[in-house]
Coordinates of C-alpha atoms in Angstrom, one line a residue:
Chain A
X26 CA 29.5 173.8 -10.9
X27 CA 26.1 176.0 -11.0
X28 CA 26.8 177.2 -14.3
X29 CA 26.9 173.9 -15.9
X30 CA 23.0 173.3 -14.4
X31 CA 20.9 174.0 -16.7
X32 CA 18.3 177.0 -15.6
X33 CA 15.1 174.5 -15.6
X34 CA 17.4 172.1 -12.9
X35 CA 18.0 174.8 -11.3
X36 CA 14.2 176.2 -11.2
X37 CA 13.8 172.9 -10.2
X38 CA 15.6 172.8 -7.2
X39 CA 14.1 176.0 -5.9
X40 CA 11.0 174.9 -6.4
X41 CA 11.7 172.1 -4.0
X42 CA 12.1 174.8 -1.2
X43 CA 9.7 177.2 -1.6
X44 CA 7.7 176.1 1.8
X45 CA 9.8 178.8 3.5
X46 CA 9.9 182.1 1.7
X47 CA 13.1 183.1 3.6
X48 CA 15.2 180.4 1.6
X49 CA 14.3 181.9 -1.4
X50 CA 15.0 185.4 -0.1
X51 CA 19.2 184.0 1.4
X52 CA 19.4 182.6 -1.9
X53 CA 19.0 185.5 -3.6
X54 CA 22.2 186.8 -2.0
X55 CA 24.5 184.1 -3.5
X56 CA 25.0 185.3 -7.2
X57 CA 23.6 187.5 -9.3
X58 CA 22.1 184.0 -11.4
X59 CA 20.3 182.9 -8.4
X60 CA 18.7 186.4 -7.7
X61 CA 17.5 186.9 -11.3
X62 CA 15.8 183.1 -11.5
X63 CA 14.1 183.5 -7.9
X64 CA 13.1 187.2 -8.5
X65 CA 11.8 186.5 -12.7
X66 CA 10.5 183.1 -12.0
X67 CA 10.5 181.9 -8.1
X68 CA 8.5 185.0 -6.2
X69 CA 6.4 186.4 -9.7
X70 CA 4.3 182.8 -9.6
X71 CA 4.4 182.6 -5.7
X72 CA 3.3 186.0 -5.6
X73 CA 0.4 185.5 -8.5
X74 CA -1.0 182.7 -6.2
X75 CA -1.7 185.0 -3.2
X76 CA -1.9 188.0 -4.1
X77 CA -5.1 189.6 -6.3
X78 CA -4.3 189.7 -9.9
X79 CA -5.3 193.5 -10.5
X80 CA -3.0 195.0 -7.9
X81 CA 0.0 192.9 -9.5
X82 CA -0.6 194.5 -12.5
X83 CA -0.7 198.2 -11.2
X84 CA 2.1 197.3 -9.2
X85 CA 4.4 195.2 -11.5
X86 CA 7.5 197.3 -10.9
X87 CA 7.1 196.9 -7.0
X88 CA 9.7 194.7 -5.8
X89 CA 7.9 194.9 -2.4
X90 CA 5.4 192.7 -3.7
X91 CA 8.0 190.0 -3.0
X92 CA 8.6 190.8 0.4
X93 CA 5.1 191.9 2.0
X94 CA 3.0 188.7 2.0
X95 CA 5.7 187.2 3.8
X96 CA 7.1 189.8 6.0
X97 CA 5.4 190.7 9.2
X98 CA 6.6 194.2 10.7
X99 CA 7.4 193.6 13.7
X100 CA 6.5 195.3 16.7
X101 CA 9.0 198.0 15.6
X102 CA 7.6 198.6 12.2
X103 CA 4.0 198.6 13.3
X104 CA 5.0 201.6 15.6
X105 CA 3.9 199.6 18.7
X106 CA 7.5 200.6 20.2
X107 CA 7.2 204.1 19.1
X108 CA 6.1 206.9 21.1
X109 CA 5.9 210.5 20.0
X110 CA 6.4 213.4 22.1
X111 CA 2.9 214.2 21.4
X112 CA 1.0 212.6 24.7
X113 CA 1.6 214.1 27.8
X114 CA 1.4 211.0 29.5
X115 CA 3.7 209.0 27.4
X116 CA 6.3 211.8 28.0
X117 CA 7.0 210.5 31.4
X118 CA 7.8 207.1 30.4
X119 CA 9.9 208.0 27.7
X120 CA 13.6 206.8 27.8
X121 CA 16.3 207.0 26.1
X122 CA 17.8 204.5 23.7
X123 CA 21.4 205.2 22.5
X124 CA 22.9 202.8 19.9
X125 CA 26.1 201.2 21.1
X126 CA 28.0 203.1 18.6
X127 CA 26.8 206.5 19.3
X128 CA 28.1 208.9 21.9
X129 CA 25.3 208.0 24.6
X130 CA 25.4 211.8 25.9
X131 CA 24.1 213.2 22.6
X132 CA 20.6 214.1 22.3
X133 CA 19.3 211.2 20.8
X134 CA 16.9 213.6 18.5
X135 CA 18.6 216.6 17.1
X136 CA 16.1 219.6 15.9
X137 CA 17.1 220.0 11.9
X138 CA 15.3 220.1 8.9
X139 CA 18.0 218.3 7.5
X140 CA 17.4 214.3 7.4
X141 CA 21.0 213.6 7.5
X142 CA 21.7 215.3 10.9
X143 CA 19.3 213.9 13.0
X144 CA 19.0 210.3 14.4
X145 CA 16.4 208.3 13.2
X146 CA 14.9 204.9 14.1
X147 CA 16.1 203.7 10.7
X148 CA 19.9 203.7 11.5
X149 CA 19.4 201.6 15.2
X150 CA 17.5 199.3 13.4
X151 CA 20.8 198.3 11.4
X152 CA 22.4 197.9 14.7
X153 CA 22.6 194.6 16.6
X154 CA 21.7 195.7 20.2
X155 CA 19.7 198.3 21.5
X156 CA 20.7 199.5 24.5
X157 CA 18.0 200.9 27.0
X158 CA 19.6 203.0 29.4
X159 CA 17.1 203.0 32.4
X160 CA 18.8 205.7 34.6
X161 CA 18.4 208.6 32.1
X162 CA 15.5 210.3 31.0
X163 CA 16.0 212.5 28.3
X164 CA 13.2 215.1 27.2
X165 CA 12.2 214.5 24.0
X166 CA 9.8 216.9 22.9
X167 CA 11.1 219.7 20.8
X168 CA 9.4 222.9 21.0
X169 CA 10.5 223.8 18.3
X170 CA 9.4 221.0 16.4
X171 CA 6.8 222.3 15.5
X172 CA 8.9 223.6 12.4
X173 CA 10.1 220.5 11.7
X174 CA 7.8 217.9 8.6
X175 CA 8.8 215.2 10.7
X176 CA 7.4 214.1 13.9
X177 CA 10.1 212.9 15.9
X178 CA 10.2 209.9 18.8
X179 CA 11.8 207.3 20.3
X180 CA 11.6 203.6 20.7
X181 CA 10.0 203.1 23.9
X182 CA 11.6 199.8 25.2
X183 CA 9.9 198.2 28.2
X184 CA 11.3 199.9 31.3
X185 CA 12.2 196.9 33.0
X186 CA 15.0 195.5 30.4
X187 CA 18.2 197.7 30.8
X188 CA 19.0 195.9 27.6
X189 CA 16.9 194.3 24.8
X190 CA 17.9 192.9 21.4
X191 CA 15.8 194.5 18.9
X192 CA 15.8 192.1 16.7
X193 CA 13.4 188.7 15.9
X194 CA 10.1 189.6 16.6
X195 CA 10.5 193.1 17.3
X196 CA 11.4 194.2 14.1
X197 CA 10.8 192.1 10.7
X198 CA 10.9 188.5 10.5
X199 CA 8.8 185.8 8.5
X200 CA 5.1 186.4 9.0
X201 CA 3.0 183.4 10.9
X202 CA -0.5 183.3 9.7
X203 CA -1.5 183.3 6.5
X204 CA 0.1 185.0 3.7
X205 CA -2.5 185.7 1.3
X206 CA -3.4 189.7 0.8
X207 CA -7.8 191.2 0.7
X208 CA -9.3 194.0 -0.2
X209 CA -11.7 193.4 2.3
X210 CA -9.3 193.1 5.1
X211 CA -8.1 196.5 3.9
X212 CA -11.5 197.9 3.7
X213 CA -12.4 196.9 7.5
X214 CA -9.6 199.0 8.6
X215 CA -10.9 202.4 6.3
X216 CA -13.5 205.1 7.5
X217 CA -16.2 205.3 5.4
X218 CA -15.3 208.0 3.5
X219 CA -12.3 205.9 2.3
X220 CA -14.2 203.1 0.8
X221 CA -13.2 203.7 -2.8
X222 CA -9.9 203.1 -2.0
X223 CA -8.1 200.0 -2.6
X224 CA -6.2 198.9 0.4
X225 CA -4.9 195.2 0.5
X226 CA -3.8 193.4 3.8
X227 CA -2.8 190.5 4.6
X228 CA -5.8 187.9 6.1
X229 CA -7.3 187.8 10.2
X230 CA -5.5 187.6 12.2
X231 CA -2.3 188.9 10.7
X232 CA 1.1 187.8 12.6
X233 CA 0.3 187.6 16.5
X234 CA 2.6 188.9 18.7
X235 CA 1.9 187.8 22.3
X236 CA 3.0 190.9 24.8
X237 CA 3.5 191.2 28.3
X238 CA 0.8 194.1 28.1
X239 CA -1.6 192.9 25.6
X240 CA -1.8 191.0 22.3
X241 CA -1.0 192.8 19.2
X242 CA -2.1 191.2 15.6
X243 CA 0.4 192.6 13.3
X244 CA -1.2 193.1 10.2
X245 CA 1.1 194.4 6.6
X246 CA -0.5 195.8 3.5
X247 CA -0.5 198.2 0.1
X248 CA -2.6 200.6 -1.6
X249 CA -3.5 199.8 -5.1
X250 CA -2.3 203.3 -6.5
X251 CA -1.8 204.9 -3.4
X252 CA -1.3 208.3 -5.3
X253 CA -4.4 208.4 -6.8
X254 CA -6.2 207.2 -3.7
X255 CA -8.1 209.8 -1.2
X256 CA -6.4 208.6 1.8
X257 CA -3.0 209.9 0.0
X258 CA -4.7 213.3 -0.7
X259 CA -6.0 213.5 2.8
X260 CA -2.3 213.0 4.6
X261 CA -0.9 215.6 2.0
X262 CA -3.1 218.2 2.6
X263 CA -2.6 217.8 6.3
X264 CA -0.4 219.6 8.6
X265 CA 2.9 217.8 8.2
X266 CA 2.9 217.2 11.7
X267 CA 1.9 213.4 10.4
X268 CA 4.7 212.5 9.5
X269 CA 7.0 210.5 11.4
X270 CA 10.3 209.2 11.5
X271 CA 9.2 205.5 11.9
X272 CA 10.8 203.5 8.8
X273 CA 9.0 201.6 6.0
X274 CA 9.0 197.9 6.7
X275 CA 8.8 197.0 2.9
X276 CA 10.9 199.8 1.0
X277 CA 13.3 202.6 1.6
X278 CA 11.3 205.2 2.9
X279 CA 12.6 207.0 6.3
X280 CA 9.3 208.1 6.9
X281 CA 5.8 207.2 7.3
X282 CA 2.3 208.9 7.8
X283 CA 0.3 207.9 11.0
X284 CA -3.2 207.0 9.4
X285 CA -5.0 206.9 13.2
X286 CA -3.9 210.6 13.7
X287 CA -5.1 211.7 10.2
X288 CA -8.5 210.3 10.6
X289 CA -8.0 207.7 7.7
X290 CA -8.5 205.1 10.0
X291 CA -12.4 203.7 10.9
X292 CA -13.8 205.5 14.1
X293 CA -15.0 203.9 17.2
X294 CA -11.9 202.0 18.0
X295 CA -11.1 204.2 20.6
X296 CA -8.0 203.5 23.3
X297 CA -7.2 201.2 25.9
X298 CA -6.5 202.8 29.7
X299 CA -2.6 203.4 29.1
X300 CA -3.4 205.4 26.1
X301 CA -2.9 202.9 23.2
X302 CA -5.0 202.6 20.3
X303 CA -7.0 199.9 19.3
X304 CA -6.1 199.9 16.2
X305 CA -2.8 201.7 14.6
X306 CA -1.8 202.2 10.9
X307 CA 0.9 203.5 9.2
X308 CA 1.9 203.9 5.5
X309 CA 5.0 205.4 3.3
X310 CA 4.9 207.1 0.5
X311 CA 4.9 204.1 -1.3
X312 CA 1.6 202.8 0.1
X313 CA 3.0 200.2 2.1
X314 CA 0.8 199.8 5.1
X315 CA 2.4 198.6 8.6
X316 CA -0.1 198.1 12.0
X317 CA -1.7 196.2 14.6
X318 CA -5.0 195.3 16.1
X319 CA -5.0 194.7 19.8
X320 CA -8.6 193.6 21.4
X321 CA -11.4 196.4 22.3
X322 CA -11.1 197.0 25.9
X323 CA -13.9 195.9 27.7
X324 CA -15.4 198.2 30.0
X325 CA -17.1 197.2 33.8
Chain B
X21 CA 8.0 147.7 -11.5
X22 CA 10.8 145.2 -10.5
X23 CA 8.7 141.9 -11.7
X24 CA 8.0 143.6 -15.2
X25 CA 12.3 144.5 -15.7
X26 CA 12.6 140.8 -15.5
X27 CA 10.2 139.5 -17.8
X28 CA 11.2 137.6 -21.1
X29 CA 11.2 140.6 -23.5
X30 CA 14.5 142.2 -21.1
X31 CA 16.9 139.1 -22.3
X32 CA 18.2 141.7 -25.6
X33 CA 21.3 143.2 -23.7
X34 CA 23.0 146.3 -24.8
X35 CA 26.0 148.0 -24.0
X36 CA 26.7 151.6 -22.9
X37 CA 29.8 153.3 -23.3
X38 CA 30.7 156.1 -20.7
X39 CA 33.2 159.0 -21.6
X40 CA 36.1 157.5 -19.7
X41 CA 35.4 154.5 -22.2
X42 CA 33.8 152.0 -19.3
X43 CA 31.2 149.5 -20.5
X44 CA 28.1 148.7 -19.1
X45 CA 26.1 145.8 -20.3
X46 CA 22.6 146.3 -19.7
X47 CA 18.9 144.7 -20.2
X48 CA 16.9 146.8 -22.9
X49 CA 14.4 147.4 -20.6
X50 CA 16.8 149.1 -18.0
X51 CA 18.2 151.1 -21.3
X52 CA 14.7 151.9 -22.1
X53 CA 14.1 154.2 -19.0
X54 CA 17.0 156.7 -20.2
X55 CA 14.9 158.8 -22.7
X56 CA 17.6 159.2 -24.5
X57 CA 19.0 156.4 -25.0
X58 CA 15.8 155.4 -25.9
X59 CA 15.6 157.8 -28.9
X60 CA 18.8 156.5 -30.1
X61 CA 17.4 152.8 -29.9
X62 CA 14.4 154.3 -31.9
X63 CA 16.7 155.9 -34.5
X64 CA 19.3 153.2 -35.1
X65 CA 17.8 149.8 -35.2
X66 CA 20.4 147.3 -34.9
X67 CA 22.7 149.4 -32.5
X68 CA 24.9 147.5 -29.6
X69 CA 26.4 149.8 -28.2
X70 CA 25.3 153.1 -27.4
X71 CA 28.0 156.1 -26.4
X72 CA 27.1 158.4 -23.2
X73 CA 29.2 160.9 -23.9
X74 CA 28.4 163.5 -20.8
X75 CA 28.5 160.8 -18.2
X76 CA 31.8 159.1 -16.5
X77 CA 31.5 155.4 -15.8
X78 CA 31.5 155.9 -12.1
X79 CA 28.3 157.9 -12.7
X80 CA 26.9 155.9 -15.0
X81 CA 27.1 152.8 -12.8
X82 CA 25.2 154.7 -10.2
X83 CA 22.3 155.9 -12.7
X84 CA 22.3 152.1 -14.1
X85 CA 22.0 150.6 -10.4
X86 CA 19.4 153.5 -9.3
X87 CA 17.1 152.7 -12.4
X88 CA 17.0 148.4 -11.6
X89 CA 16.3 149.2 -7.4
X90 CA 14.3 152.5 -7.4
X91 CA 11.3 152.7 -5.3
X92 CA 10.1 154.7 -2.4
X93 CA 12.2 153.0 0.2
X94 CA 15.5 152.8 -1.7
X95 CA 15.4 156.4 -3.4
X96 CA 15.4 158.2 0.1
X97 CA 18.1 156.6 1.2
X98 CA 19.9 156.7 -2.4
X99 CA 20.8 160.3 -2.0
X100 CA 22.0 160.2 1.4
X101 CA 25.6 158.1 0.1
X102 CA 26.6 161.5 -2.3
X103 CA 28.9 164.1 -1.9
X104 CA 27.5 167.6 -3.3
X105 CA 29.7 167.5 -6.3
X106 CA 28.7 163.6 -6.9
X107 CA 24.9 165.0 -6.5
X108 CA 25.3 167.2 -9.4
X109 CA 27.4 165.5 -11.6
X110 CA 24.6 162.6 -11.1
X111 CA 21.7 165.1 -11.7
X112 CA 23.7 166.6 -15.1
X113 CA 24.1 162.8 -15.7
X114 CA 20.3 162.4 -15.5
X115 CA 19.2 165.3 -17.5
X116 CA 20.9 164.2 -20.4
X117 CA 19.9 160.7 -20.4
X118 CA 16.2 162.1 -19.3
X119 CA 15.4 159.6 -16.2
X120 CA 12.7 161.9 -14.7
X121 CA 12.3 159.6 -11.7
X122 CA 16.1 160.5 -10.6
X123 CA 15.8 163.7 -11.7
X124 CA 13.2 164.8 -9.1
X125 CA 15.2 162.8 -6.7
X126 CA 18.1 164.6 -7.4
X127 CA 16.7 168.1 -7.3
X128 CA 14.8 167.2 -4.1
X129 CA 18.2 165.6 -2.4
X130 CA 20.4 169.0 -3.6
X131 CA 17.5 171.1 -2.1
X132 CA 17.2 169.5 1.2
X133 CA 20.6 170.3 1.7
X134 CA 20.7 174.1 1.0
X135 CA 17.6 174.8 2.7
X136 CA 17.9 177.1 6.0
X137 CA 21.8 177.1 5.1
X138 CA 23.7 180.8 4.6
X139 CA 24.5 182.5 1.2
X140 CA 28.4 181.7 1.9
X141 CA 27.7 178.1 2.3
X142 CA 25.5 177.7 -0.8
X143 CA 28.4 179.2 -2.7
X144 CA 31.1 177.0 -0.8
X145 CA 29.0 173.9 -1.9
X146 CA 28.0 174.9 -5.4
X147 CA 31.4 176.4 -6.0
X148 CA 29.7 179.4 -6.7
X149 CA 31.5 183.0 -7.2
X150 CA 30.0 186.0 -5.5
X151 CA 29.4 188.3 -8.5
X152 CA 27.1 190.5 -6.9
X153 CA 28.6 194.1 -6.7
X154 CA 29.6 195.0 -2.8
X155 CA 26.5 197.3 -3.2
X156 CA 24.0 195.0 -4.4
X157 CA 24.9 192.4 -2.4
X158 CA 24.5 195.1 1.0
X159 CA 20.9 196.4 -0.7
X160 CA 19.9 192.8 -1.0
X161 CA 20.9 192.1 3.0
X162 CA 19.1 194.6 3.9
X163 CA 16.0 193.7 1.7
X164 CA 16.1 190.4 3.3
X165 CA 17.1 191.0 6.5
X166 CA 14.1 189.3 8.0
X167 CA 15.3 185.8 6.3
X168 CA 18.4 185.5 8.3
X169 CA 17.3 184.5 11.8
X170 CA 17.6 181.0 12.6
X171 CA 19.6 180.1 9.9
X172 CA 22.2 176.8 10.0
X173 CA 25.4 177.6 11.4
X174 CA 28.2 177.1 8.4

């Protein structure tokens, strides 16, 4: 019956739901038709209304574009949930989390240089349930690691679920707030000596994510040309230590660089009691920027 | 709108002629608000009866009857009496005859019903065929993932 609609009816229809982005983005799963109007028509004028002309142009082949303005992160994404061996603190309230499929007495992170034998955050997150099991506490920190490029970690579920879904807010879902991309939210996040470089993200306050701890304002964004860009060069040059095994949001990149650890990120925000940052960013290879603003702490 | 279709200058009737041969006598003015027939009027003077060749008679009659009652009131409950098929059959029916009014009634009635609905269900409905490759169709999930929470239960 679709095929005898013309493509205008069709546009037409579409147009008639494109309040939620999310009905576009099931409807692209129907037929290959569907997915070709929405992507060459439906999401390229959306897109052009909320997002600045000159980094469509540089990034015309980035399908992410489609996805970004709309999708927040999630706690997951935005590395809230992700602890690295790193702090010695954060070592002692690290647990385990074994995915329901996996043999739960494995090592959850294997030391190898090789992607494909090690666990990674990526493959849970393509699970359904997360299980936290709150009896074990399995070291994490590899020694060793430091020969590894990629900093390893686990998702640090709240101690007092035994089990927790990660899924809805914790990992990506349709952004609340506003869904229109700046330069100069992207240039508030930036130390100085960044300020040439183009970062877009998405307008205050982001997607708010009320936690039992504090508030986090889950912010996404890009770099326009993030190869060219200084905060690119910077994270290169540095010790791959960087690196982590914390999944892009917005693409297929395993891996993302921490921008608060490489100094990319404007100083002075400083940490809250448990250790957190004020501020946390992280971006892929691609220049796709994940993060979140929680409130500076205010000191008696 | 209603006052003017029964003025004086409507008495000229006309006669349409669905594909399954049915015959609808009509007021000109009704005629008038299918574009097309209204270009056929415009080309052949003396014409009485018009063919619509795209549109059965049980389709026709709807169009006909949507075009003398439409108004705020009447169109959003008009949709709510049509299957699926009948909704697109009706919207083909008014895209050839070029009603814009039941056109955009049409489009919005079809929408509302696929909106927060599943891929397999918009398929179902539209008798559409899954040609996406298994592939595709698993790097588009995936892509989208954060689109299916909350959706309508099939």
């Amino acid at each position: 019956m679709l095929s005898e609609l013309t493509d205008d009816i069709i546009l037409n229809i579409l147009w008639k739901i494109e309040d939620d982005p999310r009905d576009w983005a099931r409807l692209s799963c129907v037929s290959t038709k569907l997915n070709s109007l929405i992507h060459d028509f439906c999401w390229k004028n959306k897109t052009s209304l909320i997002i600045p002309s000159q980094l469509l142009v540089s990034s015309s082949q980035d399908h992410s574009l489609h996805k970004l303005p709309f999708c927040c992160p999630g706690l997951v994404h935005a590395g809230i949930l992700f602890n690295t061996a790193d702090s010695p603190e954060e070592n002692q309230h690290q647990q385990s989390i074994t995915s329901s499929s996996s043999t739960p007495s494995c090592s959850l992170v294997q030391q190898s240089n090789e992607c494909s034998t090690y666990w990674s955050l990526y493959d849970d997150l393509y699970h359904d349930t997360l299980y936290a099991d709150s009896e074990s506490n399995h070291q994490q920190e590899q020694e060793e690691s430091k020969e590894n490029t990629i900093r390893t970690g686990v998702v640090d579920v709240p101690p007092e679920s035994k089990k927790i879904k990660v899924n809805g807010s914790l990992s990506s879902h349709l952004a609340t707030g506003k869904w229109t991309l700046s330069r100069e939210q992207g240039s508030k996040l930036l130390a100085r000596q960044f300020r040439d470089d183009c970062l877009y993200v998405c307008d205050w306050p982001g997607c708010v994510h009320l936690e039992e701890k504090r508030k986090y304002r889950v912010f996404r964004g890009v770099f326009m040309n993030f190869k060219k860009t200084r905060v690119w060069k910077t994270v290169n040059d540095c010790s791959n230590r960087r690196k982590i095994d914390l999944p892009c949001a917005f693409c297929s990149c395993n891996h993302t660089w921490d921008l608060h650890s490489a100094f990319c990120l404007r100083r002075g925000f400083g940490y809250h009691d448990d250790g957190e940052p004020v501020v946390r960013a992280f971006v892929c290879d691609n220049g796709h920027v994940s993060g979140a603003w929680t409130d500076v702490p205010m000191y008696t | 709108m209603a006052e003017e279709k029964s003025q004086a200058s409507s008495s000229k009737m006309l006669t349409l002629k669905a594909s399954d041969g049915v015959l609808f006598e009509v007021e000109l003015n009704i005629a008038k608000e299918m574009k097309t027939v209204q270009a056929y009027i415009d080309d052949c003077e003396d014409i009485e009866t018009i063919p619509i060749p795209n549109v059965l008679g049980k389709h026709l009659a709807i169009v006909i009857e949507y075009i003398k009652k439409t108004n705020e009131e009447y169109d959003a409950e008009f949709e709510k009496q049509w299957n699926m098929d009948d909704l697109q059959l009706l919207l083909l029916a008014a895209n050839y005859l070029n009603i814009s009014g039941l056109q955009e009634c049409l489009c919005k009635a079809i929408a509302k019903r696929i909106e927060n609905k599943s891929p397999e269900y918009v398929r179902k409905v539209f008798n559409i065929e899954n040609d996406h490759s298994p592939e595709e169709e698993a790097k588009l999930r995936k892509e989208y993932k954060w689109a299916f929470e909350g959706v309508d239960k099939d």
